[in-house]
PDB file of C-alpha atoms in Angstrom:
ATOM      1  CA  MET A  24    -198.982 -30.758 105.026  1.00 48.00           C
ATOM      2  CA  THR A  25    -199.099 -31.795 108.635  1.00 50.00           C
ATOM      3  CA  ASP A  26    -198.243 -35.491 108.313  1.00 47.00           C
ATOM      4  CA  THR A  27    -195.209 -36.035 110.544  1.00 65.00           C
ATOM      5  CA  LYS A  28    -194.218 -39.190 108.651  1.00 84.00           C
ATOM      6  CA  ILE A  29    -193.095 -37.467 105.494  1.00 91.00           C
ATOM      7  CA  HIS A  30    -189.865 -38.802 104.048  1.00 94.00           C
ATOM      8  CA  ILE A  31    -187.933 -36.261 101.997  1.00 95.00           C
ATOM      9  CA  ALA A  32    -185.381 -37.496  99.485  1.00 97.00           C
ATOM     10  CA  ILE A  33    -183.211 -35.745  96.915  1.00 98.00           C
ATOM     11  CA  GLN A  34    -182.592 -37.279  93.481  1.00 98.00           C
ATOM     12  CA  GLU A  35    -180.679 -36.306  90.375  1.00 98.00           C
ATOM     13  CA  TYR A  36    -182.738 -34.874  87.541  1.00 98.00           C
ATOM     14  CA  GLU A  37    -183.930 -37.198  84.794  1.00 98.00           C
ATOM     15  CA  PRO A  38    -185.789 -36.224  81.607  1.00 97.00           C
ATOM     16  CA  LYS A  39    -189.071 -37.379  83.210  1.00 98.00           C
ATOM     17  CA  HIS A  40    -188.701 -34.484  85.701  1.00 98.00           C
ATOM     18  CA  GLN A  41    -188.889 -31.697  83.092  1.00 98.00           C
ATOM     19  CA  PRO A  42    -192.659 -31.112  83.490  1.00 98.00           C
ATOM     20  CA  TYR A  43    -192.210 -30.688  87.260  1.00 98.00           C
ATOM     21  CA  PHE A  44    -189.178 -28.448  86.827  1.00 98.00           C
ATOM     22  CA  GLU A  45    -191.228 -26.217  84.525  1.00 98.00           C
ATOM     23  CA  LYS A  46    -194.469 -26.339  86.528  1.00 98.00           C
ATOM     24  CA  PHE A  47    -192.934 -25.518  89.925  1.00 97.00           C
ATOM     25  CA  ASN A  48    -190.701 -22.737  88.638  1.00 97.00           C
ATOM     26  CA  ARG A  49    -193.333 -21.203  86.406  1.00 97.00           C
ATOM     27  CA  ALA A  50    -195.841 -21.110  89.278  1.00 96.00           C
ATOM     28  CA  TRP A  51    -193.233 -19.438  91.512  1.00 93.00           C
ATOM     29  CA  ILE A  52    -192.153 -16.890  88.922  1.00 94.00           C
ATOM     30  CA  GLU A  53    -195.702 -16.004  87.879  1.00 95.00           C
ATOM     31  CA  ARG A  54    -196.822 -15.662  91.483  1.00 94.00           C
ATOM     32  CA  TYR A  55    -194.181 -13.067  92.329  1.00 91.00           C
ATOM     33  CA  PHE A  56    -192.910 -11.665  89.024  1.00 91.00           C
ATOM     34  CA  TRP A  57    -193.304 -12.313  85.314  1.00 88.00           C
ATOM     35  CA  MET A  58    -191.876 -14.824  82.898  1.00 92.00           C
ATOM     36  CA  GLU A  59    -189.005 -13.493  80.794  1.00 86.00           C
ATOM     37  CA  PRO A  60    -188.247 -15.065  77.388  1.00 88.00           C
ATOM     38  CA  ILE A  61    -185.207 -16.860  78.813  1.00 88.00           C
ATOM     39  CA  ASP A  62    -187.412 -18.431  81.503  1.00 92.00           C
ATOM     40  CA  PHE A  63    -189.524 -20.211  78.890  1.00 95.00           C
ATOM     41  CA  GLU A  64    -186.388 -21.538  77.189  1.00 95.00           C
ATOM     42  CA  VAL A  65    -184.669 -22.732  80.365  1.00 96.00           C
ATOM     43  CA  LEU A  66    -187.792 -24.289  81.874  1.00 97.00           C
ATOM     44  CA  GLN A  67    -188.759 -26.117  78.688  1.00 97.00           C
ATOM     45  CA  HIS A  68    -185.209 -27.187  77.813  1.00 98.00           C
ATOM     46  CA  PRO A  69    -183.138 -27.531  81.015  1.00 98.00           C
ATOM     47  CA  ASP A  70    -181.045 -30.216  79.332  1.00 97.00           C
ATOM     48  CA  LYS A  71    -179.868 -27.659  76.753  1.00 97.00           C
ATOM     49  CA  HIS A  72    -179.497 -24.632  79.059  1.00 97.00           C
ATOM     50  CA  ILE A  73    -178.266 -26.176  82.331  1.00 98.00           C
ATOM     51  CA  LEU A  74    -177.125 -29.767  81.930  1.00 98.00           C
ATOM     52  CA  ALA A  75    -175.296 -29.475  78.582  1.00 98.00           C
ATOM     53  CA  HIS A  76    -173.022 -26.760  79.979  1.00 96.00           C
ATOM     54  CA  GLY A  77    -171.847 -28.647  83.060  1.00 97.00           C
ATOM     55  CA  GLY A  78    -174.673 -27.790  85.430  1.00 98.00           C
ATOM     56  CA  THR A  79    -176.951 -30.075  87.366  1.00 98.00           C
ATOM     57  CA  ILE A  80    -180.521 -30.229  88.612  1.00 98.00           C
ATOM     58  CA  LEU A  81    -181.757 -31.869  91.787  1.00 98.00           C
ATOM     59  CA  MET A  82    -185.316 -32.942  92.522  1.00 98.00           C
ATOM     60  CA  GLY A  83    -186.846 -33.158  95.973  1.00 98.00           C
ATOM     61  CA  TYR A  84    -189.381 -35.832  96.786  1.00 98.00           C
ATOM     62  CA  ALA A  85    -191.836 -35.896  99.683  1.00 97.00           C
ATOM     63  CA  ASN A  86    -192.659 -39.561 100.111  1.00 95.00           C
ATOM     64  CA  ASP A  87    -193.156 -40.645  96.496  1.00 92.00           C
ATOM     65  CA  GLU A  88    -194.244 -37.290  95.049  1.00 97.00           C
ATOM     66  CA  VAL A  89    -192.010 -34.790  93.273  1.00 98.00           C
ATOM     67  CA  ALA A  90    -192.081 -31.806  95.615  1.00 98.00           C
ATOM     68  CA  GLY A  91    -189.425 -29.350  94.456  1.00 98.00           C
ATOM     69  CA  THR A  92    -186.336 -28.628  92.428  1.00 98.00           C
ATOM     70  CA  VAL A  93    -183.112 -26.626  92.325  1.00 98.00           C
ATOM     71  CA  ALA A  94    -180.464 -26.159  89.666  1.00 98.00           C
ATOM     72  CA  LEU A  95    -176.766 -25.364  89.670  1.00 98.00           C
ATOM     73  CA  LYS A  96    -175.850 -23.578  86.463  1.00 97.00           C
ATOM     74  CA  TYR A  97    -172.178 -23.591  85.469  1.00 98.00           C
ATOM     75  CA  VAL A  98    -170.868 -20.015  85.248  1.00 97.00           C
ATOM     76  CA  SER A  99    -167.094 -20.376  84.986  1.00 97.00           C
ATOM     77  CA  PRO A 100    -164.417 -22.682  86.434  1.00 98.00           C
ATOM     78  CA  GLY A 101    -165.227 -23.119  90.116  1.00 98.00           C
ATOM     79  CA  ILE A 102    -168.371 -20.951  90.038  1.00 98.00           C
ATOM     80  CA  TYR A 103    -171.962 -22.168  89.846  1.00 98.00           C
ATOM     81  CA  GLU A 104    -175.200 -20.235  89.995  1.00 97.00           C
ATOM     82  CA  PHE A 105    -177.828 -21.523  92.405  1.00 97.00           C
ATOM     83  CA  THR A 106    -181.005 -21.069  90.350  1.00 95.00           C
ATOM     84  CA  LYS A 107    -184.520 -22.245  89.637  1.00 96.00           C
ATOM     85  CA  MET A 108    -185.326 -23.383  93.157  1.00 96.00           C
ATOM     86  CA  ALA A 109    -189.032 -23.939  93.614  1.00 96.00           C
ATOM     87  CA  VAL A 110    -191.180 -26.089  95.863  1.00 97.00           C
ATOM     88  CA  ASP A 111    -194.727 -27.132  95.039  1.00 97.00           C
ATOM     89  CA  GLU A 112    -197.137 -25.133  97.167  1.00 93.00           C
ATOM     90  CA  LYS A 113    -198.583 -28.191  98.905  1.00 94.00           C
ATOM     91  CA  PHE A 114    -195.108 -29.147 100.174  1.00 96.00           C
ATOM     92  CA  ARG A 115    -193.979 -25.778 101.509  1.00 91.00           C
ATOM     93  CA  GLY A 116    -193.155 -25.577 105.183  1.00 91.00           C
ATOM     94  CA  ILE A 117    -191.759 -29.105 105.560  1.00 94.00           C
ATOM     95  CA  LYS A 118    -188.100 -28.250 104.792  1.00 94.00           C
ATOM     96  CA  VAL A 119    -188.014 -29.460 101.182  1.00 96.00           C
ATOM     97  CA  GLY A 120    -186.429 -26.164 100.109  1.00 95.00           C
ATOM     98  CA  ARG A 121    -183.797 -26.282 102.825  1.00 96.00           C
ATOM     99  CA  LEU A 122    -182.867 -29.876 102.027  1.00 97.00           C
ATOM    100  CA  LEU A 123    -182.654 -29.067  98.308  1.00 98.00           C
ATOM    101  CA  ALA A 124    -180.405 -26.092  99.052  1.00 97.00           C
ATOM    102  CA  GLU A 125    -178.147 -28.146 101.328  1.00 98.00           C
ATOM    103  CA  ALA A 126    -177.957 -30.913  98.717  1.00 98.00           C
ATOM    104  CA  ALA A 127    -177.075 -28.321  96.055  1.00 98.00           C
ATOM    105  CA  ILE A 128    -174.195 -27.051  98.185  1.00 98.00           C
ATOM    106  CA  ILE A 129    -172.886 -30.599  98.618  1.00 98.00           C
ATOM    107  CA  LYS A 130    -173.294 -31.234  94.887  1.00 98.00           C
ATOM    108  CA  ALA A 131    -171.467 -27.990  94.040  1.00 98.00           C
ATOM    109  CA  ARG A 132    -168.512 -29.136  96.154  1.00 97.00           C
ATOM    110  CA  SER A 133    -168.451 -32.460  94.319  1.00 97.00           C
ATOM    111  CA  LEU A 134    -168.368 -30.553  91.010  1.00 97.00           C
ATOM    112  CA  GLY A 135    -165.294 -28.630  92.147  1.00 97.00           C
ATOM    113  CA  ALA A 136    -167.048 -25.364  92.934  1.00 98.00           C
ATOM    114  CA  VAL A 137    -165.311 -22.796  95.112  1.00 98.00           C
ATOM    115  CA  LYS A 138    -168.204 -20.342  95.012  1.00 98.00           C
ATOM    116  CA  ILE A 139    -171.968 -20.431  94.488  1.00 98.00           C
ATOM    117  CA  ILE A 140    -173.784 -17.265  93.458  1.00 98.00           C
ATOM    118  CA  LEU A 141    -177.492 -16.523  93.326  1.00 97.00           C
ATOM    119  CA  TYR A 142    -179.760 -13.723  92.227  1.00 94.00           C
ATOM    120  CA  SER A 143    -183.059 -13.053  93.958  1.00 93.00           C
ATOM    121  CA  HIS A 144    -185.386 -10.293  95.068  1.00 93.00           C
ATOM    122  CA  THR A 145    -185.540  -8.814  98.554  1.00 94.00           C
ATOM    123  CA  SER A 146    -189.347  -9.142  98.591  1.00 94.00           C
ATOM    124  CA  LEU A 147    -188.823 -12.919  98.931  1.00 93.00           C
ATOM    125  CA  ALA A 148    -188.032 -12.682 102.631  1.00 93.00           C
ATOM    126  CA  THR A 149    -188.393 -16.390 103.387  1.00 92.00           C
ATOM    127  CA  ALA A 150    -185.986 -17.380 100.609  1.00 93.00           C
ATOM    128  CA  ILE A 151    -183.471 -14.671 101.522  1.00 97.00           C
ATOM    129  CA  GLY A 152    -183.659 -15.782 105.165  1.00 96.00           C
ATOM    130  CA  LEU A 153    -182.931 -19.371 104.151  1.00 96.00           C
ATOM    131  CA  TYR A 154    -179.956 -18.298 102.043  1.00 97.00           C
ATOM    132  CA  ARG A 155    -178.544 -16.276 104.945  1.00 97.00           C
ATOM    133  CA  LYS A 156    -178.970 -19.236 107.345  1.00 97.00           C
ATOM    134  CA  LEU A 157    -177.058 -21.420 104.895  1.00 97.00           C
ATOM    135  CA  GLY A 158    -174.168 -18.949 104.829  1.00 97.00           C
ATOM    136  CA  PHE A 159    -174.825 -16.888 101.701  1.00 98.00           C
ATOM    137  CA  VAL A 160    -173.767 -13.234 102.012  1.00 98.00           C
ATOM    138  CA  GLU A 161    -174.921 -10.244 100.026  1.00 97.00           C
ATOM    139  CA  VAL A 162    -172.588  -8.818  97.372  1.00 97.00           C
ATOM    140  CA  PRO A 163    -173.092  -6.038  94.801  1.00 95.00           C
ATOM    141  CA  VAL A 164    -175.689  -6.903  92.155  1.00 93.00           C
ATOM    142  CA  ASP A 165    -174.287  -7.377  88.660  1.00 89.00           C
ATOM    143  CA  GLY A 166    -176.665  -9.882  87.170  1.00 72.00           C
ATOM    144  CA  PRO A 167    -178.479 -10.309  83.901  1.00 76.00           C
ATOM    145  CA  TYR A 168    -181.944 -10.627  85.444  1.00 79.00           C
ATOM    146  CA  LYS A 169    -184.395  -7.726  85.332  1.00 81.00           C
ATOM    147  CA  ARG A 170    -186.329  -8.964  88.363  1.00 86.00           C
ATOM    148  CA  SER A 171    -183.303  -9.341  90.675  1.00 89.00           C
ATOM    149  CA  ASP A 172    -182.344  -6.725  93.221  1.00 93.00           C
ATOM    150  CA  ILE A 173    -179.997  -8.830  95.361  1.00 95.00           C
ATOM    151  CA  LYS A 174    -177.002 -11.025  94.623  1.00 96.00           C
ATOM    152  CA  MET A 175    -175.602 -13.387  97.202  1.00 97.00           C
ATOM    153  CA  GLU A 176    -172.652 -15.749  97.257  1.00 97.00           C
ATOM    154  CA  PHE A 177    -171.460 -18.704  99.258  1.00 98.00           C
ATOM    155  CA  THR A 178    -167.767 -19.522  99.415  1.00 98.00           C
ATOM    156  CA  LEU A 179    -167.014 -23.232  99.673  1.00 96.00           C
TER     157      LEU A 179
END
């Protein structure tokens, strides 16, 4: 999008956002990887897999359209996993992802987090670059995801 008058806003997840959460993340995963059984569960039931365990989901809007999403999954006291970040293809390149990531860091602080972890893949150079700019650093991979070859963390 080239419209310079785009207003980007971040909102807390509501049940009405589930179809967007699933659509954006599924498109992202299927474009670069493959859906694992847990992906179907989490994307169809984020209330059960993320929210019910102390996590949160944020939704990014470009003007009045849902443009992207990111989740913070509770791992253990003080630790959250930055996960399921995806931006609708038509809104890429206008900083929706960066603003979602920054909002997630602020939200993690408000939840009492001392560290945020994430799992990704080094082939996703743009995403890895964004994480590095935000202050995430690479640590040894120990995650449960078959498609991940990099783990990063951000100390708050």
